[in-house]
Coordinates of C-alpha atoms and ligand atoms in Angstrom, one line a residue:
M134 CA -29.8 -17.5 31.8
Y135 CA -32.2 -14.6 31.6
K136 CA -34.9 -16.5 29.7
H137 CA -37.8 -14.8 31.5
V138 CA -36.5 -11.3 31.4
L139 CA -35.7 -11.6 27.7
S140 CA -39.1 -13.0 26.7
P141 CA -41.7 -10.7 25.0
I142 CA -44.7 -9.3 26.8
Q143 CA -48.0 -7.7 25.7
I144 CA -49.0 -4.5 27.5
G145 CA -52.4 -3.6 26.2
P146 CA -51.9 -2.8 22.5
M147 CA -48.1 -2.6 22.9
K148 CA -45.8 -5.6 22.5
L149 CA -42.4 -5.4 24.1
K150 CA -39.5 -7.5 22.8
N151 CA -38.3 -8.1 26.4
R152 CA -39.4 -7.3 30.0
V153 CA -37.0 -4.6 30.8
S154 CA -38.2 -1.0 30.6
F155 CA -36.3 2.2 31.2
T156 CA -38.5 3.7 33.8
P157 CA -39.5 7.4 33.5
V158 CA -36.4 9.6 33.9
W159 CA -36.2 13.4 33.5
P160 CA -32.7 13.9 32.2
S161 CA -33.0 17.7 32.4
F162 CA -32.7 17.9 28.7
A163 CA -35.1 19.8 26.4
T164 CA -34.8 23.5 25.5
S165 CA -35.5 26.1 28.2
D166 CA -39.1 26.4 26.8
G167 CA -39.6 22.6 27.0
R168 CA -39.0 21.4 23.5
V169 CA -37.1 18.3 22.3
N170 CA -33.5 19.1 21.7
R171 CA -30.5 17.2 20.2
E172 CA -29.2 16.2 23.6
L173 CA -32.4 14.5 24.4
I174 CA -32.5 12.6 21.1
E175 CA -28.9 11.3 21.4
W176 CA -29.4 10.4 25.1
V177 CA -32.5 8.4 24.1
R178 CA -30.6 6.8 21.2
D179 CA -27.8 5.6 23.4
I180 CA -30.2 4.0 25.9
V181 CA -32.4 2.2 23.3
K182 CA -29.3 0.9 21.4
G183 CA -28.6 -1.2 24.5
G184 CA -31.6 -3.4 24.0
V185 CA -34.3 -2.4 26.4
G186 CA -37.9 -3.3 25.5
C187 CA -39.2 0.2 26.2
I188 CA -38.0 3.7 27.1
N189 CA -40.1 6.1 29.1
I190 CA -39.4 9.8 29.0
G191 CA -40.0 11.4 32.4
C192 CA -41.9 14.4 33.4
G193 CA -44.0 15.4 30.3
C194 CA -45.8 18.4 31.8
V195 CA -49.5 18.8 31.1
N196 CA -50.2 22.0 33.0
R197 CA -51.9 24.7 30.9
N198 CA -50.2 27.3 33.2
L199 CA -46.7 26.3 34.1
P200 CA -45.0 28.0 37.1
S201 CA -42.2 30.3 36.0
F202 CA -39.5 28.1 37.5
V203 CA -40.3 25.3 35.1
T204 CA -37.6 25.1 32.4
H205 CA -36.1 22.2 30.5
L206 CA -39.1 20.0 31.1
L207 CA -40.9 18.5 28.1
R208 CA -44.1 20.4 27.6
M209 CA -46.8 18.0 26.6
S210 CA -49.1 20.9 27.0
E211 CA -47.8 22.5 23.8
E212 CA -48.9 21.6 20.2
G213 CA -45.3 22.3 19.0
T214 CA -44.0 19.3 21.0
V215 CA -46.0 16.9 18.7
N216 CA -43.8 17.4 15.7
E217 CA -40.6 17.0 17.7
M218 CA -41.7 14.1 19.7
T219 CA -42.7 12.3 16.5
M220 CA -39.0 12.4 15.5
L221 CA -38.1 10.8 18.9
S222 CA -40.7 8.1 18.5
D223 CA -39.5 7.3 15.0
L224 CA -35.9 7.1 16.2
V225 CA -36.8 4.7 19.0
H226 CA -38.8 2.5 16.7
M227 CA -35.8 2.2 14.4
Y228 CA -34.2 0.2 17.3
Q229 CA -37.2 -2.1 17.6
C230 CA -37.9 -0.5 20.9
K231 CA -41.1 1.1 22.3
I232 CA -41.4 4.6 23.7
G233 CA -43.7 5.9 26.4
I234 CA -44.1 9.4 27.8
E235 CA -44.8 10.1 31.4
L236 CA -47.6 12.7 31.9
F237 CA -47.7 14.7 35.1
A238 CA -48.8 18.0 36.4
I239 CA -45.9 19.7 38.1
N240 CA -46.5 20.6 41.7
M241 CA -45.2 19.6 45.1
Y242 CA -41.8 21.1 45.3
G243 CA -43.3 24.2 46.9
G244 CA -43.9 22.8 50.4
S245 CA -44.2 19.9 52.7
F246 CA -47.4 18.3 53.8
E247 CA -45.8 17.0 56.9
T248 CA -45.2 20.4 58.3
R249 CA -48.5 21.9 57.1
D250 CA -50.6 23.3 59.9
T251 CA -53.8 21.2 59.9
N252 CA -55.8 24.3 60.7
S253 CA -54.3 26.1 57.8
T254 CA -56.6 27.6 55.3
K255 CA -53.9 28.1 52.7
P256 CA -52.5 25.6 50.1
V257 CA -48.9 24.6 50.5
V258 CA -48.4 24.1 46.7
E259 CA -50.3 25.4 43.6
L260 CA -52.3 22.2 43.3
D261 CA -53.0 21.2 46.9
P262 CA -55.5 18.3 47.2
T263 CA -57.1 19.8 50.2
F264 CA -57.7 23.2 48.6
M265 CA -58.2 22.3 44.9
T266 CA -61.5 23.6 43.6
K267 CA -63.8 21.3 41.6
E268 CA -63.1 23.7 38.7
Q269 CA -59.3 23.0 39.1
I270 CA -60.0 19.2 39.2
K271 CA -61.9 19.5 36.0
E272 CA -59.2 21.6 34.3
Y273 CA -56.6 19.1 35.5
I274 CA -58.4 16.3 33.9
E275 CA -58.9 18.3 30.6
D276 CA -55.1 19.0 30.6
F277 CA -54.3 15.3 30.9
V278 CA -56.7 14.3 28.2
E279 CA -55.3 16.9 25.8
A280 CA -51.8 15.8 26.6
A281 CA -52.7 12.1 26.1
D282 CA -54.2 13.0 22.7
R283 CA -51.0 14.7 21.7
A284 CA -49.1 11.6 22.8
V285 CA -51.2 9.6 20.4
R286 CA -50.3 12.0 17.6
C287 CA -46.6 11.9 18.5
G288 CA -46.6 8.2 17.7
V289 CA -45.5 7.0 21.2
D290 CA -46.6 3.6 22.3
S291 CA -47.7 4.4 25.9
I292 CA -48.4 7.0 28.4
V293 CA -47.4 6.7 32.1
I294 CA -49.6 8.6 34.5
H295 CA -47.5 9.6 37.5
G296 CA -49.5 8.9 40.6
A297 CA -46.6 7.9 42.8
H298 CA -44.2 10.0 44.9
G299 CA -46.9 12.3 46.1
Q300 CA -48.0 13.5 42.6
L301 CA -51.6 14.2 41.9
P302 CA -53.9 12.4 41.6
G303 CA -52.3 9.6 43.7
C304 CA -51.9 11.8 46.8
F305 CA -55.7 12.2 47.1
L306 CA -55.5 8.8 48.8
N307 CA -53.4 10.1 51.7
K308 CA -55.5 11.3 54.6
R309 CA -52.9 13.7 55.8
I310 CA -52.4 15.3 52.4
N311 CA -56.1 15.2 51.4
E312 CA -58.1 16.8 54.2
R313 CA -61.2 17.5 52.1
T314 CA -64.6 16.6 53.4
D315 CA -66.5 16.5 50.0
E316 CA -66.9 13.7 47.5
Y317 CA -63.1 13.8 46.8
S318 CA -62.1 13.2 50.4
A319 CA -59.8 10.5 51.6
E320 CA -62.4 9.2 54.1
N321 CA -63.5 6.2 52.0
M322 CA -62.3 4.5 48.9
D323 CA -65.2 5.7 46.7
N324 CA -64.2 9.3 47.4
A325 CA -60.5 8.8 47.5
S326 CA -60.4 7.1 44.1
R327 CA -62.9 9.3 42.5
F328 CA -60.5 11.8 41.0
T329 CA -58.2 9.2 39.6
V330 CA -61.0 7.1 38.1
E331 CA -62.5 10.2 36.5
L332 CA -59.1 11.1 35.1
L333 CA -58.3 7.6 33.7
S334 CA -61.8 7.0 32.3
A335 CA -61.7 10.4 30.5
I336 CA -58.3 9.6 29.0
R337 CA -59.5 6.1 27.9
E338 CA -62.6 7.6 26.4
R339 CA -60.6 10.0 24.3
I340 CA -57.7 7.7 23.2
G341 CA -59.3 4.3 23.3
N342 CA -56.8 1.5 22.8
K343 CA -54.5 3.5 20.5
L344 CA -51.7 3.3 23.1
A345 CA -51.0 1.6 26.4
I346 CA -52.0 3.5 29.6
E347 CA -49.7 2.9 32.5
Y348 CA -50.0 4.1 36.1
R349 CA -47.2 4.7 38.7
I350 CA -48.3 4.1 42.2
N351 CA -46.9 4.2 45.7
A352 CA -47.2 1.0 47.7
S353 CA -46.7 3.3 50.6
D354 CA -46.2 7.1 51.0
M355 CA -44.3 6.3 54.2
V356 CA -45.8 9.2 56.2
E357 CA -48.7 9.5 58.6
G358 CA -52.0 9.3 56.6
S359 CA -50.5 7.0 54.0
P360 CA -53.0 4.4 52.7
T361 CA -52.3 0.9 53.9
L362 CA -51.3 -1.8 51.3
D363 CA -54.8 -3.2 51.5
E364 CA -56.2 0.2 50.7
V365 CA -53.7 0.6 47.9
I366 CA -54.9 -2.8 46.5
E367 CA -58.5 -1.7 46.8
F368 CA -57.7 1.5 44.9
V369 CA -55.8 -0.4 42.2
K370 CA -58.9 -2.7 41.6
R371 CA -60.9 0.4 40.9
I372 CA -58.4 1.8 38.3
E373 CA -57.6 -1.6 36.8
P374 CA -60.3 -1.4 34.1
Y375 CA -58.7 1.7 32.6
I376 CA -55.0 0.8 32.7
D377 CA -52.7 -1.7 31.0
L378 CA -49.7 -1.8 33.4
L379 CA -49.1 -0.8 37.0
H380 CA -45.6 0.5 38.1
V381 CA -44.9 0.1 41.9
S382 CA -42.7 2.5 43.8
R383 CA -42.9 4.3 47.2
A384 CA -42.3 7.5 49.2
L385 CA -42.9 11.2 48.7
H386 CA -40.9 13.8 46.9
S387 CA -42.0 16.5 49.3
E388 CA -40.3 14.9 52.3
Q389 CA -36.5 15.2 51.8
K390 CA -35.9 12.4 54.4
L391 CA -37.8 10.0 52.2
A392 CA -35.6 10.6 49.1
P393 CA -33.5 7.4 49.8
Y394 CA -36.7 5.3 49.4
M395 CA -37.3 6.6 45.9
N396 CA -33.7 6.4 44.8
Q397 CA -32.1 4.0 47.2
P398 CA -28.4 4.7 48.0
L399 CA -25.8 1.9 48.1
Y400 CA -26.5 1.0 51.7
Y401 CA -30.1 0.1 51.0
P402 CA -31.2 -3.3 49.8
H403 CA -31.9 -3.9 46.1
G404 CA -35.5 -4.5 45.0
I405 CA -37.2 -2.9 48.0
N406 CA -40.6 -2.7 46.3
I407 CA -40.7 -6.3 45.0
E408 CA -42.5 -7.7 48.1
D409 CA -45.3 -5.1 47.9
A410 CA -45.5 -5.4 44.1
T411 CA -45.9 -9.2 44.5
K412 CA -48.8 -8.7 46.9
I413 CA -50.5 -6.2 44.6
K414 CA -50.1 -8.5 41.6
K415 CA -51.8 -11.4 43.4
A416 CA -54.9 -9.3 43.7
I417 CA -55.3 -7.9 40.2
H418 CA -55.4 -9.1 36.6
I419 CA -53.1 -6.7 34.7
P420 CA -49.3 -6.8 34.4
V421 CA -47.2 -5.3 37.2
T422 CA -43.7 -3.8 36.9
V423 CA -41.6 -2.6 39.8
V424 CA -38.8 -0.1 40.3
G425 CA -36.2 0.4 43.1
S426 CA -32.7 -0.8 42.5
V427 CA -33.9 -4.0 41.0
T428 CA -31.1 -6.2 39.6
L429 CA -31.5 -8.3 36.5
E430 CA -31.0 -11.4 38.6
Q431 CA -33.8 -10.4 40.9
A432 CA -36.0 -9.6 37.9
E433 CA -35.3 -13.0 36.4
E434 CA -36.1 -14.8 39.6
H435 CA -39.3 -12.9 40.4
I436 CA -40.7 -12.9 36.8
A437 CA -40.0 -16.7 36.7
N438 CA -41.9 -17.1 40.0
G439 CA -44.8 -15.1 38.7
D440 CA -44.4 -12.4 41.4
I441 CA -44.0 -9.6 38.8
D442 CA -44.4 -9.4 35.1
M443 CA -41.5 -7.2 34.1
V444 CA -39.0 -4.8 35.6
S445 CA -38.4 -1.1 35.3
M446 CA -35.0 0.4 35.9
A447 CA -33.4 3.9 35.7
R448 CA -29.9 4.1 37.2
G449 CA -28.7 0.6 36.3
L450 CA -29.4 1.4 32.7
M451 CA -27.8 4.8 32.8
A452 CA -24.7 3.3 34.3
D453 CA -24.7 0.9 31.4
P454 CA -27.4 1.0 28.7
Y455 CA -26.1 -2.3 27.3
M456 CA -27.2 -4.4 30.3
V457 CA -29.9 -6.1 28.2
K458 CA -27.7 -6.8 25.2
N459 CA -25.0 -8.2 27.4
A460 CA -27.6 -10.5 29.1
K461 CA -28.7 -11.6 25.7
M462 CA -25.2 -12.3 24.6
S463 CA -24.6 -14.3 27.8
C464 CA -21.9 -11.9 29.0
P465 CA -23.6 -10.0 31.9
E466 CA -20.1 -9.6 33.5
K467 CA -19.5 -6.9 30.9
T468 CA -22.2 -4.6 32.3
R469 CA -20.8 -1.6 34.2
P470 CA -22.5 -1.6 37.6
C471 CA -24.3 1.5 39.0
I472 CA -22.8 2.4 42.4
R473 CA -26.0 4.0 43.6
C474 CA -24.3 7.3 44.5
N475 CA -27.3 9.3 43.3
N476 CA -25.1 11.8 41.5
C477 CA -27.5 11.7 38.6
I478 CA -30.6 12.6 40.5
N479 CA -28.8 15.2 42.6
I480 CA -27.6 16.9 39.4
T481 CA -31.0 16.8 37.6
H482 CA -33.4 17.4 40.4
Y483 CA -31.5 19.7 42.8
K484 CA -29.0 21.5 40.5
L485 CA -31.4 21.4 37.6
A486 CA -28.5 20.7 35.3
P487 CA -28.2 18.0 32.6
V488 CA -27.8 14.4 33.7
R489 CA -24.4 13.0 34.4
C490 CA -23.2 9.6 35.8
S491 CA -20.2 8.9 38.1
V492 CA -19.3 5.7 36.3
N493 CA -20.5 6.3 32.7
A494 CA -18.7 9.4 31.5
E495 CA -20.6 9.5 28.2
M496 CA -24.1 9.5 29.9
G497 CA -25.7 12.8 29.1
M498 CA -22.7 13.9 27.0
E499 CA -23.6 11.9 23.9
T500 CA -23.5 14.8 21.5
I501 CA -20.1 15.8 22.7
Y502 CA -18.5 12.3 22.6
M503 CA -20.1 11.4 19.3
N504 CA -17.7 9.9 16.7
V505 CA -14.5 10.3 18.8
G506 CA -11.8 8.0 17.8
T507 CA -8.4 8.4 16.2
T508 CA -6.6 7.9 12.9
T509 CA -3.2 8.6 14.6
P510 CA -2.8 6.1 17.5
K511 CA -0.5 7.2 20.3
K512 CA 1.7 5.4 22.8
I513 CA 0.4 6.4 26.2
A514 CA 1.8 5.9 29.7
V515 CA -0.8 6.1 32.5
I516 CA 0.7 6.4 36.0
G517 CA -1.7 5.2 38.6
G518 CA -4.1 2.2 38.5
G519 CA -6.9 3.7 40.5
P520 CA -10.4 4.3 39.1
A521 CA -9.3 7.3 37.0
G522 CA -6.2 5.6 35.6
M523 CA -8.2 2.5 34.7
E524 CA -11.0 4.6 33.1
F525 CA -8.4 6.5 31.0
A526 CA -6.6 3.3 29.9
R527 CA -9.9 1.7 28.9
T528 CA -11.1 4.7 27.0
A529 CA -7.8 5.4 25.2
S530 CA -7.6 1.7 24.2
Q531 CA -11.2 1.7 22.9
R532 CA -10.2 4.8 20.7
G533 CA -7.3 2.9 19.2
H534 CA -4.3 4.0 21.3
S535 CA -1.9 1.7 23.1
V536 CA -1.4 2.1 26.8
D537 CA 1.1 1.1 29.5
L538 CA -0.6 1.3 32.9
F539 CA 1.9 1.7 35.8
E540 CA 0.7 0.9 39.4
K541 CA 3.2 1.0 42.2
S542 CA 1.2 -1.3 44.6
D543 CA 0.5 -4.9 43.9
C544 CA -3.1 -4.4 42.9
L545 CA -5.4 -2.2 40.7
G546 CA -8.2 -0.1 42.2
G547 CA -6.5 2.5 44.4
V548 CA -8.8 4.2 46.9
L549 CA -11.7 2.0 45.7
N550 CA -10.2 -0.9 47.5
M551 CA -10.8 1.0 50.8
A552 CA -14.2 2.3 49.7
A553 CA -15.4 -1.2 48.9
A554 CA -14.2 -2.7 52.2
P555 CA -17.5 -2.6 54.2
D556 CA -19.9 -5.3 53.2
F557 CA -22.8 -2.8 52.8
K558 CA -20.8 -1.2 50.0
A559 CA -21.1 -4.2 47.7
D560 CA -22.1 -2.0 44.8
I561 CA -18.7 -0.3 44.9
K562 CA -17.0 -3.7 45.1
N563 CA -18.9 -4.8 42.0
Y564 CA -17.8 -1.6 40.2
L565 CA -14.2 -2.2 41.3
E566 CA -14.2 -5.7 40.1
W567 CA -15.8 -4.7 36.8
S568 CA -13.3 -1.9 36.4
I569 CA -10.3 -4.3 36.9
R570 CA -11.9 -7.0 34.7
S571 CA -12.6 -4.7 31.8
V572 CA -9.2 -3.0 31.8
K573 CA -7.5 -6.4 31.8
A574 CA -9.7 -7.4 28.9
C575 CA -8.4 -4.5 26.7
D576 CA -6.0 -5.9 24.1
N577 CA -3.8 -2.8 23.9
V578 CA -3.4 -2.1 27.6
M579 CA -0.3 -3.5 29.3
I580 CA -0.6 -3.5 33.1
H581 CA 2.6 -3.1 35.2
L582 CA 1.9 -3.8 38.9
N583 CA 4.6 -3.2 41.6
T584 CA 6.1 -0.6 39.2
E585 CA 6.8 3.0 40.0
A586 CA 7.2 4.9 36.8
K587 CA 10.4 7.0 36.7
P588 CA 10.9 10.0 34.5
E589 CA 13.7 8.3 32.5
D590 CA 11.2 5.4 31.7
L591 CA 8.7 7.8 30.1
N592 CA 10.7 9.3 27.2
E593 CA 9.3 6.8 24.7
Y594 CA 5.7 7.8 25.2
D595 CA 3.7 10.4 23.2
V596 CA 1.5 11.2 26.2
V597 CA 2.0 10.7 29.9
V598 CA -1.2 10.7 32.0
V599 CA -0.8 11.2 35.8
A600 CA -3.6 9.6 37.7
I601 CA -2.0 9.2 41.1
G602 CA -5.1 9.6 43.3
S603 CA -7.0 12.4 45.0
E604 CA -6.6 14.0 48.4
P605 CA -9.3 13.1 50.9
I606 CA -11.5 16.0 52.0
I607 CA -10.8 16.6 55.7
P608 CA -12.8 19.5 57.1
Q609 CA -10.7 22.5 58.2
F610 CA -11.8 22.5 61.8
V611 CA -10.3 19.0 62.4
K612 CA -7.3 19.4 60.2
D613 CA -4.0 19.0 62.0
N614 CA -5.7 17.6 65.1
P615 CA -3.7 14.7 66.2
S616 CA -6.7 12.7 67.4
V617 CA -8.3 12.9 64.0
V618 CA -7.3 10.3 61.5
W619 CA -8.4 9.5 58.0
V620 CA -10.0 6.0 57.6
G621 CA -7.7 5.4 54.6
D622 CA -4.6 5.8 56.8
L623 CA -6.2 3.5 59.4
E624 CA -6.9 0.8 56.7
K625 CA -3.3 1.1 55.5
G626 CA -1.9 0.8 59.0
N627 CA -0.5 4.3 58.9
A628 CA -2.5 5.4 61.9
T629 CA -4.0 3.9 65.1
V630 CA -7.0 4.7 67.2
G631 CA -7.9 4.1 70.9
D632 CA -11.0 2.4 72.3
D633 CA -13.4 5.3 72.2
V634 CA -13.9 6.4 68.6
V635 CA -16.2 8.8 66.8
I636 CA -16.8 7.9 63.2
V637 CA -17.8 10.8 61.0
G638 CA -19.2 9.9 57.6
Ligands
FMN855 C1 -31.8 11.2 37.1 C2 -33.2 10.6 37.4 C3 -34.3 11.3 37.0 C4 -35.6 10.8 37.3 N1 -36.7 11.4 36.8 C5 -37.9 10.9 37.0 C6 -39.1 11.4 36.4 O1 -39.0 12.3 35.6 N2 -40.3 10.9 36.7 C7 -40.4 9.8 37.6 O2 -41.5 9.4 37.8 N3 -39.3 9.3 38.2 C8 -38.1 9.8 37.9 N4 -37.0 9.2 38.5 C9 -37.2 8.1 39.4 C10 -37.0 6.8 38.6 O3 -38.1 6.6 37.7 C11 -37.0 5.5 39.5 O4 -38.2 5.4 40.2 C12 -35.9 5.5 40.5 O5 -34.7 6.0 39.9 C13 -35.7 4.1 41.2 O6 -35.3 3.2 40.2 P1 -33.8 2.7 40.0 O7 -33.4 2.2 41.3 O8 -33.9 1.6 38.9 O9 -33.0 3.9 39.5 C14 -35.7 9.7 38.2 C15 -34.6 9.0 38.6 C16 -33.3 9.5 38.3 C17 -32.1 8.8 38.8
SF4_856 S1 -24.7 8.7 38.8 FE1 -24.4 7.1 40.4 S2 -26.5 6.4 40.9 FE2 -26.6 7.6 39.0 S3 -26.5 6.0 37.4 FE3 -24.5 6.7 37.7 S4 -23.5 5.4 39.2 FE4 -25.8 5.1 39.3

């Protein structure tokens, strides 16, 4: 069924057992001074156990001088990281998986290029392409080369140079971001590609073929000044001799409104970069992978057609790291779907807290949930068959308890039935269906529909869990206003509306 996805692939000196890679993710683990910690190790273990061909650790900082706000990012700029990353490489290899580290110079969050005054003589971030001195460019290249050398000594199999999302050096191609007039200007491709070519050739010269060199690129920055796809292709042809794999993404971090194009929410299509990746692949001779809500089905189809060579995923694999093993065992229906709520990225990138997932409670909490189980099984009543009740029932049953699940309506799912109603919320529908399917598949969960649990029925249980739903959040300023109704009441027929309706949310 997933013959092409599951077939091996050679990426430079690295052979992957299948064509699914965990794309670079910064889980906001590492100690405050950027060293590998137990949380990172166990998070990685949980993902690679699920069968991916390769895992890429996001945001390995190379900067020799890190801004003070940078904490909990892996410092590939420090010699001490070599020892600890070696442990991580060895762990990943134990699972017949390969490991890559993304190298990047932290920047960008300080300002927006779109709002920069074009007459300004001041940089908007520490490393602003328009204002970087040639000395800074040289230092930047040296920092990358040193970090790449450390990566070799850590025993990782690949490095991913982050040139997408407005990171240096990729943003040198954008005429709006790069307003230089010297030999690094964006005016022609010789100049625009100069920095990246110098960087990649210096890395290749130092590390040779000891590991694979991968490059993340934007098919489009999606702002004024963005290179066209033809220009991107021209650029890729220039860097092709130095790299083994190209990752295709799009959009800029510095523009908040573009965030949905990097991490597509549930109302965006799946696989939004496949079309551009296909066009790029046709023009070059190295393998191409693509990110952006790609499903395993899309990956299979497009790898089979020769449009792309492999697929890179983040959120789908965090929602369920066992996606690849399930595909291999011909039971893809067991894979817990990601609902593309972006809770994970909001937590890591905006709250700067450790990664969490709305549908995978263990994600990011591996050290806490390790070895939980029971030697004294309990008899448990769960009241309410919504998402929380079903999650509890499944988890308790996996840990060896027996569960009676009481639901007073005639179906499981609770509020998710309403949330999944619009057709553009298909991801929630998939999750709802998975949730019902998987709780029904538990041997020791008895489901009682159309049954309201009464106190006198509950005496025989060791534990009673109340999961009877949550209250919708209605803003105070519209509360108690008779012309405001909650969509849930409307769906249930408990409220009516007239002909002129304002929908909020
Ligand atoms: C929690 C989280 C952390 C991420 N961290 C990084 C990162 O460190 N470096 C990077 O290049 N991309 C990062 N990304 C973006 C992903 O690599 C990927 O491009 C994006 O999630 C789209 O792929 P997906 O739809 O398969 O999740 C992150 C995404 C998420 C959800
Ligand atoms: S938090 Fe949401 S978007 Fe992120 S992996 Fe989990 S379900 Fe997907």
